[in-house]
Structure formats: C-alpha cells, structure tokens
Coordinates of C-alpha atoms in Angstrom, one line a residue:
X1293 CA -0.6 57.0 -19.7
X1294 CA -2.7 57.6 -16.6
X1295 CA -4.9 54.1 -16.5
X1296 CA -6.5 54.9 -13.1
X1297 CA -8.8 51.9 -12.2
X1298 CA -12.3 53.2 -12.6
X1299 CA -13.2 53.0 -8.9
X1300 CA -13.7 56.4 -8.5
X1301 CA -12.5 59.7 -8.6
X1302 CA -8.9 61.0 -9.7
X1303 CA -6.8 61.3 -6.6
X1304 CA -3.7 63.9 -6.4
X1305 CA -1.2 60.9 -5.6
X1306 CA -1.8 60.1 -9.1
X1307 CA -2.3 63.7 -10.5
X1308 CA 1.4 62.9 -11.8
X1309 CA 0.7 60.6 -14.2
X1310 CA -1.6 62.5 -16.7
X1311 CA 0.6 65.5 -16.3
X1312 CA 3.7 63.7 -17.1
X1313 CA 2.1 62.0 -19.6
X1314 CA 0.2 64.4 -21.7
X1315 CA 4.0 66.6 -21.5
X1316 CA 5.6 63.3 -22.9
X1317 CA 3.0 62.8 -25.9
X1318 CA 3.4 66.9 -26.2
X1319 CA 6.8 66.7 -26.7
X1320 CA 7.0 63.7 -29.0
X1321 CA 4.2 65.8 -31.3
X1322 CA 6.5 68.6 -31.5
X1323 CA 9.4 66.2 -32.1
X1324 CA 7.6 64.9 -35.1
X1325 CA 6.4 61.8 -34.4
X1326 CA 2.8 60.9 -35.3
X1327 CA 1.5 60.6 -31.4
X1328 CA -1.4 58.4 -30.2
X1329 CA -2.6 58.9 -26.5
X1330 CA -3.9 56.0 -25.1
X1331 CA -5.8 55.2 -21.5
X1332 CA -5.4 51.9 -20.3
X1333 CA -8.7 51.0 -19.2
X1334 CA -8.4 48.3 -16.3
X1335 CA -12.3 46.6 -16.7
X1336 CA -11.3 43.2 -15.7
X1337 CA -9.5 42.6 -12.4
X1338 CA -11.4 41.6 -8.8
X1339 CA -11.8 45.3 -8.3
X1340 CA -14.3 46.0 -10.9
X1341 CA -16.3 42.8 -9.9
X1342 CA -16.4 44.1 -6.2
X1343 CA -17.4 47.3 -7.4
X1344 CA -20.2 45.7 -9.8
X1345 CA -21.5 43.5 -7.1
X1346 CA -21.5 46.6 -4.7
X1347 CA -23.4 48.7 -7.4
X1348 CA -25.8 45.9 -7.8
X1349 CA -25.8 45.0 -4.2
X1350 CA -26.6 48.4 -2.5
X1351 CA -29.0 51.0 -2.6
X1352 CA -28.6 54.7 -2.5
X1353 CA -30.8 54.5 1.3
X1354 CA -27.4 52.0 2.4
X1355 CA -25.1 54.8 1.4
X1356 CA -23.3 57.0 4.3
X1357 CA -23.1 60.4 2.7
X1358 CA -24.1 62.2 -0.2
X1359 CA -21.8 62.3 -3.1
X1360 CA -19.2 65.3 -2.7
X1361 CA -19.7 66.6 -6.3
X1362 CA -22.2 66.2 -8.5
X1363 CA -20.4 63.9 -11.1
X1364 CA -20.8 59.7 -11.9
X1365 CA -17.5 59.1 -10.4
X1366 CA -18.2 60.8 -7.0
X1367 CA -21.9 59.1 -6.8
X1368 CA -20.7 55.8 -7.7
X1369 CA -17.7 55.7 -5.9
X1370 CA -20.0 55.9 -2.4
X1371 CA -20.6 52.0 -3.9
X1372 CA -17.3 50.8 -4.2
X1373 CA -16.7 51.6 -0.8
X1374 CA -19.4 50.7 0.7
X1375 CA -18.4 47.4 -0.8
X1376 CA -15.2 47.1 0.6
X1377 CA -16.5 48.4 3.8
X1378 CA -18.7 45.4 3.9
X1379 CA -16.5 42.9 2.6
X1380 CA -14.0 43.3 5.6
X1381 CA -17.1 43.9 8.4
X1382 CA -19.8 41.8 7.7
X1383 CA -20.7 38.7 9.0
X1384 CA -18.6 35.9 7.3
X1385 CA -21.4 33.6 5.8
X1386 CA -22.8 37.2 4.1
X1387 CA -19.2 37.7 3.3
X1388 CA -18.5 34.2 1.7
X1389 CA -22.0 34.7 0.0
X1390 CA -20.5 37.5 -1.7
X1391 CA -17.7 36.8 -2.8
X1392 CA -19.1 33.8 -4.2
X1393 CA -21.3 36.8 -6.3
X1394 CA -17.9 38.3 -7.0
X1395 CA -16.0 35.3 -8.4
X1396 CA -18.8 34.2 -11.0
X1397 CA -18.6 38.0 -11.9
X1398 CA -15.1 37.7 -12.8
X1399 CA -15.8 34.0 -14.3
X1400 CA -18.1 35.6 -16.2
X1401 CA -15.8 38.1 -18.1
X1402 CA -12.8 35.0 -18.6
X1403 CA -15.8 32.8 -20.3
X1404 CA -16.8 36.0 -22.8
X1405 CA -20.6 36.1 -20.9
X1406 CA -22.0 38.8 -23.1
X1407 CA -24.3 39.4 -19.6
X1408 CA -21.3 39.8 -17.3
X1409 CA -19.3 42.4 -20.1
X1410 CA -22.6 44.7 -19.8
X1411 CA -23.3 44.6 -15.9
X1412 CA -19.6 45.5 -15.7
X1413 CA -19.2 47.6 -18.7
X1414 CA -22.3 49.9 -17.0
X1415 CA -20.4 50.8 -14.0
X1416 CA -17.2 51.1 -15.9
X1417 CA -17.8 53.8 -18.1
X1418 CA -20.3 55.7 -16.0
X1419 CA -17.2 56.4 -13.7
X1420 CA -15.0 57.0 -16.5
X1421 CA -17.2 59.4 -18.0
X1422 CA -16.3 61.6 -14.7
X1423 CA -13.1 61.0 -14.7
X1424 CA -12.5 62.1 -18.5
X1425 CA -14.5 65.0 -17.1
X1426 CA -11.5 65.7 -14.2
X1427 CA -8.6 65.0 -16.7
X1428 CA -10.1 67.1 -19.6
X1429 CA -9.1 70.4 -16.7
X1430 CA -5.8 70.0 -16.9
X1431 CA -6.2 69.2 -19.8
X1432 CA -5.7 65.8 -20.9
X1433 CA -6.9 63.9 -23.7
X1434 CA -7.5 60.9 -24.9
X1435 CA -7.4 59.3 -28.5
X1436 CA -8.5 56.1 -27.4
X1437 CA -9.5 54.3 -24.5
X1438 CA -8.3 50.9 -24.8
X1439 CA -10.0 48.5 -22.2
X1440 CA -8.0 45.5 -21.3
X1441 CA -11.3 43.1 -21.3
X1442 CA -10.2 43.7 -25.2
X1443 CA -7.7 41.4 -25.1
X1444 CA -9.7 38.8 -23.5
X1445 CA -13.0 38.5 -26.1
X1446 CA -10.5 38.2 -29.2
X1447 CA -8.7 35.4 -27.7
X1448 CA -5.2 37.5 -27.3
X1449 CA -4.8 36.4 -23.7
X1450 CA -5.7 33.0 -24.1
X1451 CA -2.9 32.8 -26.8
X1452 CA -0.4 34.5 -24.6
X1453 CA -1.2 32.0 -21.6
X1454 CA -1.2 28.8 -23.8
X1455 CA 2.3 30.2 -25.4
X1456 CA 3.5 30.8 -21.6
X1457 CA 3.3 27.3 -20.3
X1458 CA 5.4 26.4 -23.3
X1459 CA 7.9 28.3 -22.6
X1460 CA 11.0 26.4 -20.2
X1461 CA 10.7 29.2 -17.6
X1462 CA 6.8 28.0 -16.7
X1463 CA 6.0 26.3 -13.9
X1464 CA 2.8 25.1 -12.0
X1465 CA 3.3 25.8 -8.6
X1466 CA 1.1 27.2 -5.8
X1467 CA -2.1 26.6 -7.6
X1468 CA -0.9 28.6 -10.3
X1469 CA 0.7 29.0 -13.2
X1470 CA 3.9 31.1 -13.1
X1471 CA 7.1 32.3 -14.9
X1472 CA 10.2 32.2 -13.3
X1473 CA 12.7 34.6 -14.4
X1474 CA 15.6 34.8 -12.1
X1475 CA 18.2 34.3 -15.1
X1476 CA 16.8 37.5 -16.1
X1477 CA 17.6 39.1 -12.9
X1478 CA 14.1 39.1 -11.4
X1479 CA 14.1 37.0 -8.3
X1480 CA 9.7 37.1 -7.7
X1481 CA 8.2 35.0 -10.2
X1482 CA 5.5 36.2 -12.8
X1483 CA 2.2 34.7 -12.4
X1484 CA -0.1 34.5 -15.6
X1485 CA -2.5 32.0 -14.9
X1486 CA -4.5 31.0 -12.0
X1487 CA -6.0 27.5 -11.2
X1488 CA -9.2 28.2 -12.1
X1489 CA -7.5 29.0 -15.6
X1490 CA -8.5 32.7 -15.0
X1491 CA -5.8 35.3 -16.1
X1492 CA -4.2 38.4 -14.4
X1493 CA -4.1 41.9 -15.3
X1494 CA -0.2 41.3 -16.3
X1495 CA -1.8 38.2 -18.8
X1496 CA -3.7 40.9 -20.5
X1497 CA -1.3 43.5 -20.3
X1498 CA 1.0 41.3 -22.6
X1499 CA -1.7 41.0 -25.1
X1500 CA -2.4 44.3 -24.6
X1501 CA 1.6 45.0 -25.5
X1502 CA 2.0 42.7 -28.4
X1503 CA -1.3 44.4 -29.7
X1504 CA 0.7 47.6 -29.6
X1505 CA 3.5 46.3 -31.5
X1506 CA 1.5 45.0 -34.5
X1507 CA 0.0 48.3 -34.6
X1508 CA 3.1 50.7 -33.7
X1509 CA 6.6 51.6 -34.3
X1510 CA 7.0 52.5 -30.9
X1511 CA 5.0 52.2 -27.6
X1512 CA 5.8 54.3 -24.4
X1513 CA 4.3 53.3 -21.1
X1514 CA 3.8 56.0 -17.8
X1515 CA 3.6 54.2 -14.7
X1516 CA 4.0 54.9 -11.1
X1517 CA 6.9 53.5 -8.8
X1518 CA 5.1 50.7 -7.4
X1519 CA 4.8 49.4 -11.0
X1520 CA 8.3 48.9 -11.7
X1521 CA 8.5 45.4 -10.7
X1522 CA 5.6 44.8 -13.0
X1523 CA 7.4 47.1 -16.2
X1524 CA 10.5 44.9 -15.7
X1525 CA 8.6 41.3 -15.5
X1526 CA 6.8 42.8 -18.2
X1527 CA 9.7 43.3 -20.8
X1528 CA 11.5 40.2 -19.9
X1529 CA 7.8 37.9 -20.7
X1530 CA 7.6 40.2 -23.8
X1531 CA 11.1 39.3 -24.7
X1532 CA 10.5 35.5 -24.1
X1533 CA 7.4 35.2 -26.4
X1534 CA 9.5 37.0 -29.0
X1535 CA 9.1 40.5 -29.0
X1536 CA 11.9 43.2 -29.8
X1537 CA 11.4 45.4 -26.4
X1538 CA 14.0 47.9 -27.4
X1539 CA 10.6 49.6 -29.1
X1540 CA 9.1 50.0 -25.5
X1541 CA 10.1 52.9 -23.1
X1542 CA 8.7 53.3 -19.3
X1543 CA 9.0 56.4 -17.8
X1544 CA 8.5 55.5 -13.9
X1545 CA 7.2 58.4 -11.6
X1546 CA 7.1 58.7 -7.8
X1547 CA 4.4 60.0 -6.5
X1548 CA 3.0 63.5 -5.6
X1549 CA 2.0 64.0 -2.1
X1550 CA 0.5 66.9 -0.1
X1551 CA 2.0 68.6 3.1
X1552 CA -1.6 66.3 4.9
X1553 CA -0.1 62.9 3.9
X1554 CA -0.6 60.1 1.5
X1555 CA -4.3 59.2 -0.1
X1556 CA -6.2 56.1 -0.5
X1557 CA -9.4 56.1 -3.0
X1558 CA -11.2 52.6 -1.6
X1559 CA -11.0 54.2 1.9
X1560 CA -12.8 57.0 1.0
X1561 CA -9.8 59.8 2.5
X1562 CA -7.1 62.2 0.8
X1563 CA -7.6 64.7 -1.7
X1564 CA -9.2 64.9 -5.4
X1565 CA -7.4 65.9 -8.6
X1566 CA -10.6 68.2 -8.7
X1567 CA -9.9 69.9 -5.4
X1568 CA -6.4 70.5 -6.0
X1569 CA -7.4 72.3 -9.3
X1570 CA -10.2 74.3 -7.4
X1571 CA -7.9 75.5 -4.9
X1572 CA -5.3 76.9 -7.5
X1573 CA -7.7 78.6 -9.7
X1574 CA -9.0 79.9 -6.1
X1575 CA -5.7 81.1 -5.0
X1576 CA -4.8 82.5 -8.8
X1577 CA -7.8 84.3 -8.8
X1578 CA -6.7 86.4 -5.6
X1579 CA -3.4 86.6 -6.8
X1580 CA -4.7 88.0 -10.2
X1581 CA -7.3 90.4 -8.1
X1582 CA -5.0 91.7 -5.8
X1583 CA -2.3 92.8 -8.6
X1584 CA -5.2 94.6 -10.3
X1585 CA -4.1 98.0 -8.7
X1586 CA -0.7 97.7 -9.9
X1587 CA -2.1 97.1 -13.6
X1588 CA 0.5 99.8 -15.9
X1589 CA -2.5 98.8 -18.5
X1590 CA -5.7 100.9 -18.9
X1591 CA -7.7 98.2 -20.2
X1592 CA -10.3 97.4 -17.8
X1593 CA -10.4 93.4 -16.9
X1594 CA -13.6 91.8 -17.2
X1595 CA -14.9 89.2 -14.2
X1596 CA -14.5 86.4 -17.5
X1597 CA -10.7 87.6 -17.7
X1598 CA -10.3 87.6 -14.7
X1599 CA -11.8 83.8 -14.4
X1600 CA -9.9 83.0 -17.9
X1601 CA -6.5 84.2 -15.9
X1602 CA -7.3 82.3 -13.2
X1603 CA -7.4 79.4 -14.7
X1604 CA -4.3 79.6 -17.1
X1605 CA -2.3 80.8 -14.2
X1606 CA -3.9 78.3 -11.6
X1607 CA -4.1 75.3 -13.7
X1608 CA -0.7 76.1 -15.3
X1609 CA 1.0 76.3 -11.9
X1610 CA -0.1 72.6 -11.0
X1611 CA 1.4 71.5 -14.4
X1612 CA 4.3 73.2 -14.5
X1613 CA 5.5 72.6 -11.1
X1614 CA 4.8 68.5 -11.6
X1615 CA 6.3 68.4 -14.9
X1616 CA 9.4 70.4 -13.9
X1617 CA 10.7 68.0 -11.8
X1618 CA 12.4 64.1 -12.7
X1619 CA 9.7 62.1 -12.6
X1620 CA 11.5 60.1 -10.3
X1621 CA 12.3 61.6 -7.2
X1622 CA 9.0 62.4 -4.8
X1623 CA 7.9 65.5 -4.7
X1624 CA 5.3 67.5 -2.1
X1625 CA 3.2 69.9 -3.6
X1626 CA 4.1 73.4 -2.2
X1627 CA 1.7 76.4 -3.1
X1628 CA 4.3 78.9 -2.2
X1629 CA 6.3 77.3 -4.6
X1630 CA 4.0 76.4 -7.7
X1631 CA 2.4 79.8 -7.5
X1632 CA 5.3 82.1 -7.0
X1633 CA 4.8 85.0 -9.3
X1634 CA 8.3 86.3 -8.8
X1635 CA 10.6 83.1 -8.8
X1636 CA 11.6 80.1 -11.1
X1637 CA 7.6 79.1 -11.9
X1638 CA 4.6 79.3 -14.3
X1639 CA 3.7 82.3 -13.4
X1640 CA 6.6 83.5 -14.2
X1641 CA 7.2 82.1 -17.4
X1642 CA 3.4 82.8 -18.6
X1643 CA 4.7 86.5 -17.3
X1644 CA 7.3 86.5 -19.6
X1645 CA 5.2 85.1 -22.5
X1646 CA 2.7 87.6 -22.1
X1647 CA 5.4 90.1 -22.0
X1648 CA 6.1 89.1 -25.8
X1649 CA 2.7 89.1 -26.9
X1650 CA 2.7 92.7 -25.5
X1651 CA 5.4 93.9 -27.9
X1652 CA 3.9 92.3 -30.6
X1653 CA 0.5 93.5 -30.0
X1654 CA 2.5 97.1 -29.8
X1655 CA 4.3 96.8 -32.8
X1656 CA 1.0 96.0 -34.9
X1657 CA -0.7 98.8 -33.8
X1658 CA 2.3 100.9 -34.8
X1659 CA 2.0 99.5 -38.2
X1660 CA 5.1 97.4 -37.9
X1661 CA 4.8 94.2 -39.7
X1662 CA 4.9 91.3 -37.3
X1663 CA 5.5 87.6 -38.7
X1664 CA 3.4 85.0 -38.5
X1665 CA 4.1 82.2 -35.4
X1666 CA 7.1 79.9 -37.6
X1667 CA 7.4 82.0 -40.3
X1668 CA 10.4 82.3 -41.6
X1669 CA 12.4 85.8 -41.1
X1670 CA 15.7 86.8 -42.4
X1671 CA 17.6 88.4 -39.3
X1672 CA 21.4 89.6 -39.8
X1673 CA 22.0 88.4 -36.4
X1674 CA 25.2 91.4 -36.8
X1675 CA 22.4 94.1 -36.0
X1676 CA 22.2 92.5 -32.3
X1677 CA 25.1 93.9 -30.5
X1678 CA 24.1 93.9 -26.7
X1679 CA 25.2 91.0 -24.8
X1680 CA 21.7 90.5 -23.6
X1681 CA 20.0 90.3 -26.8
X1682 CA 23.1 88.1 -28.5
X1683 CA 22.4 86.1 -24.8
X1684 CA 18.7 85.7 -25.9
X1685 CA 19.8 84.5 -29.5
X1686 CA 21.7 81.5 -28.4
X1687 CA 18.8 80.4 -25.8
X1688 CA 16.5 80.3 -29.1
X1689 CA 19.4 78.8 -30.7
X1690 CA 19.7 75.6 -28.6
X1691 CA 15.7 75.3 -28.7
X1692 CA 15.5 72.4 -31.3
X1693 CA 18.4 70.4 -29.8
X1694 CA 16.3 70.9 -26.6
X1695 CA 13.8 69.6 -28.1
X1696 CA 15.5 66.4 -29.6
X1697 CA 17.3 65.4 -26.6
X1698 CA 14.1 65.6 -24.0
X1699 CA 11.9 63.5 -26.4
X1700 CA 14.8 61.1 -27.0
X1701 CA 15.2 60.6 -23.5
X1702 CA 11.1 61.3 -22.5
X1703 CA 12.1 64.1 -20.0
X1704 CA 9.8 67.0 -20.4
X1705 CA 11.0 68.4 -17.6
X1706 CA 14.2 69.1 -19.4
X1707 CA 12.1 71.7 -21.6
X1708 CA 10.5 73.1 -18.5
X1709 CA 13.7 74.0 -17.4
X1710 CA 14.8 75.6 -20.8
X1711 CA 11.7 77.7 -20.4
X1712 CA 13.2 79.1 -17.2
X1713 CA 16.2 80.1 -18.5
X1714 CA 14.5 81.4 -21.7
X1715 CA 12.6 83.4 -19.4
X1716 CA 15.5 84.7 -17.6
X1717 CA 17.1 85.4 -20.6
X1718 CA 14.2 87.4 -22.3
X1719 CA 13.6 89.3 -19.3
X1720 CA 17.3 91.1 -19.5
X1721 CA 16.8 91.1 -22.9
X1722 CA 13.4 93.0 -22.0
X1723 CA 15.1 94.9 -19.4
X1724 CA 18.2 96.6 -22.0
X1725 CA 16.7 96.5 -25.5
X1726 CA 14.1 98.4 -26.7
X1727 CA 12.0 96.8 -29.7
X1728 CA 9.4 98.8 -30.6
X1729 CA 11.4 101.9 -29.9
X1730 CA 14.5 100.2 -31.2
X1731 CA 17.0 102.9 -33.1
X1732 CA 16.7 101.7 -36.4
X1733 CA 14.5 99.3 -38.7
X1734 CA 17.0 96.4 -39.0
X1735 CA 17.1 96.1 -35.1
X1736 CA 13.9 96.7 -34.9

C-alpha cells in the first residue's frame, strides 16, 4: 500500500492510502494471518529520470524558494519542479537537449547501467527517507520497501515481455507492443513494451506480481481510483501468463480532498500529509487545554500529557475519520466532523476507552483483582440483569465475527463502525451500572 512516487513530499489527496492500508494489514494481523506490509517503490518510470536529470541539472542558487521544512523530501522536491517547470518553458533546442539527458537516463536503468541505478538510486531514497519520516506520524510502517527497478536487474520483466508477445492477444501497433484484451471486457489495450524495447511501469508491475505469488499465499493491493483501469488490465495479463488471480484483492479508494480543492505535487500547490497532521495536533491541543477546567480528576496534567494527548487525539481523528468511511466514495475532510468530542468520532471512542481504563485503574487501587488484556475470565453472564449491561454483552459478543467478516471483505471501516456502537453501548452501560461500587462480588 501507499507507493507514492518519490517526487516529493506526501500530499493529503493521497493521505488515504497509508491509512486505509495500514487499517487493512491491522485487521488481517488480528485476523490471524501472518501480514507483510509492503511499499511499492516506483524507481523506474520517466518521472524519476526527470527528477535525476533536474537534481543533477540545477543548483540550489536556480531554486525559487527555500524548502518549506527542513526534511530531504521538501529540499529535493524544489528540483523536481524546477525541472518540470523548465521542461514546459524553456527554449526548445535546451528542451530537446534534455530530454535527450532524460531518455539515456531511463536507457540506462532498461540496460542494468550499474552508473545509471546509483545517480537514480541517490535521489530516490533521499526523498524516501522523508517520506518514511511523514508516514511513520500516523503511523505507518513498512516491512519492506520493494523497488520496482527489482524486477528489471534479475531479468523478471524481460521474461514477462518476451512471454507477452507470445501470447495471441499481442500485437505491434503504434510503435509499440500491446495486449489487447477486449474479450476480457477491457476495451483500451495494455501496452508492455515500447519500440525502443523499453518497458512500462505495468511490465514491471507483473513481475513485481508474479514475484508475490512465488513468495505468498495471498497478495492485497491499495490503490487509488484512477488506478482501476490499471488493477483490471492487470489481473486479466496476470491471468493470461498463467496465474491464479483469485489470490489477489484490490481495495480501490477515492480520494480525500480538502474544503480548498484538489492538490498537485509537480506543481508545487495543495496541502502536505505533514500539515494536515500539524493542524490536528494544533487543534487537539486547544481542545485538550480548554477542557482542562472541567477536569473531575485532581491529577495535575503535565505540558508532555498534554502534547502526548494531543497527538493521540489529533492524529487519531485524521485516522479514524478516513478509515470510517468505504474507501470508495469521496470524502472532504471536515474538522468539525473528525474532531467532534461529543458525536460519532475518535474522540469519542478514545473517550470511552479511557473511560474503561479508569475503572480498571479504580478497581486496582481498591485491591480488586483485574485480568490481564485476553485473559480468560469465567463470567456467569446470569449475574448481568440490566438491559444495558446484557446490551453491552452482545456488542462484545459479535466482536470476533466482526472481525472475520471486515478482513474477509478488507473493510476496516466496518470495525470502525462497530467501535461506535460499542461506544454507545458502553457508555449506557457506564451511565446505569456501577462496577467498582457494584452490589456484590459476582457482578462486580
């Protein structure tokens, strides 16, 4: 999941994706499969050669403005665009000049030039050092970062290719080598081969697919809308060259927008992952410090709780208010909304968790004994008589099938709902029945 193009920083349009994502692999964990989280790593394509050529090509004195934080991916980004910037308003001999610069950069990587894989390599994982930096907030981690230049040094995509124009759907048309696949339903054809016998991103993704079937039982892919043509040309190539696709599963997000419009990295305009973070934890923080009168605690809060809250609750509203909805239908990111302390969001539900850890931090200093988290306890569920705590009972009740049924289907947001209404339940629950106090030991 996630697979952002390292081009620059994390934009919110795509904030989605390693939320969805790192919800999906969550779930699946705690489903009991044995989970690997992979990033794409996109090293190959035209845009990494512009943005090599730029790097190389430009000096920090060329450079508009400064970078606007003080991380690789903001400081090298200032390149990439400066690049593109160029490449549509310079002069056209400097502009056939360098794209001529361009194209050996990207025949460079398709011939396995040790050279070229370094130059490249450089800027690539400079700017995906930030961005792990960005993703590692929400947080959302990695256990390997897969880079599709892989597939072309071990001679995967050159076997794919060669096994391609085989096949009866190839044809060369265009200058280029393509699949058609309308008897599959797909009316655009899929090209996998250029002229110059350079491969596409699509190529290596097949590799990169067929890699994860040697290696896997299953493989699930996150990808945003305008990918879906791509998924389905995908799975129909993968199913030509042999591959049993019912072990793949897409789940296909639309993306997140703010009430200012839609973002463009290579443009330079819109709004960072980073900035969207910043202004929650901002706007937590003077939720948090503006409640602090109302506090029916004595404990004093120390500025570091007061930061630690500020991020659960901040950080945890972005989340939550992603992951709550299908992944796809569009959504625009309301603050009102995500950081509601009263209605159907994560504040609320962190509210209600921290409303259990209260009893249980009550009950141990009464010297009741408290179970460990998944212990096993042997409840005579007869002792709960009130409709609100029998109401409670089934909600935990339904948990596991909750559980099945969202990572069978790979909707998270399923559970985020179920956490609502847990919530809801627990706080009548809260509301009627004493614990700590509770009549007798049995209930208690």
């Amino acid at each position: 999941h996630t697979s952002a193009n390292p081009t620059g920083p994390v934009h919110v349009g795509r904030a989605r994706n390693p939320i969805v994502g790192d919800a999906v692999a969550n779930l699946l964990e705690y489903a009991g499969y044995d989970v690997d989280r992979h990033y794409y790593v996109n090293d190959a394509g035209r845009q990494m050669a512009v943005f090599t050529w730029a790097y190389e090509r430009f000096d920090e004195s060329d450079l508009d403005e400064p970078p606007a934080r003080d991380r690789a991916e903001y400081d090298l980004v200032r390149y990439y665009r400066k690049g593109n910037a160029y490449l549509e308003e310079a002069d056209p001999d400097d502009v056939e000049a360098a794209e001529a610069e361009i194209q050996s950069i990207l025949q460079g990587l398709e011939a396995g030039d040790e050279e070229t894989y370094e130059r490249v390599g450089e800027v690539v994982d400079t700017v995906l050092g930030g961005m792990k930096a960005c993703l590692a907030r929400l947080p959302a981690e990695f256990d390997e970062f897969v880079k599709e230049t892989r597939f072309m040094r071990d001679g995967s995509t050159d076997d794919v290719a060669a096994r391609l124009k085989e096949t009866d759907h190839a044809v060369y048309e265009e200058d280029a080598w393509q699949l058609e696949l309308d008897d599959r339903g797909i009316d655009k054809n899929l090209v996998f081969l250029r002229s110059d016998d350079t491969s596409l991103y699509t190529t290596r993704d097949l590799a990169h697919h067929e890699w994860k079937f040697a290696n896997y039982d299953r493989a699930v892919t996150v990808l945003g809308e305008d990918h879906k043509l791509q998924a389905d040309q995908l799975d129909a190539t993968l199913e030509l060259l042999g591959n049993d696709t019912d072990r793949l599963g897409h789940v296909i997000y639309s993306y997140v927008n703010l009430p200012e419009g839609k973002m463009s990295t290579r443009r330079g305009t819109g709004v960072m992952l980073d900035d969207l973070l910043d202004e929650a934890i901002d706007r937590a923080r003077e939720a948090v410090e503006d409640r602090m009168d109302d506090r029916i605690r004595e404990d004093d809060l120390t500025d570091d709780d007061i930061e630690r809250i500020a991020h659960q609750v901040g950080i945890g509203a972005v989340r939550y208010d992603i992951v709550s909805k299908q992944p796809a239908k569009a959504i625009t990111f309301e603050w009102e909304d995500a950081l509601d302390f009263e209605g159907q969001s994560a504040p609320f539900v962190q509210y209600v968790h921290a409303r259990c850890c209260g009893i249980l931090d009550e009950a141990e200093g009464e010297g009741v004994a408290v179970p460990e988290p998944g212990e096993p306890i042997d409840v005579d569920a007869a002792s709960l008589t009130t409709d609100e705590a029998r109401d409670l009972l089934r909600e935990i009740a339904r948990f596991p099938a909750a559980i099945e049924s969202a990572a069978d289907d790979f909707e998270p947001h399923t559970i985020a709902t179920f956490t609502r209404e847990f919530a809801d339940a627990y706080n009548a629950f809260y509301r009627e029945c004493p614990v700590v106090t509770a009549e007798d030991d049995d209930l208690r």
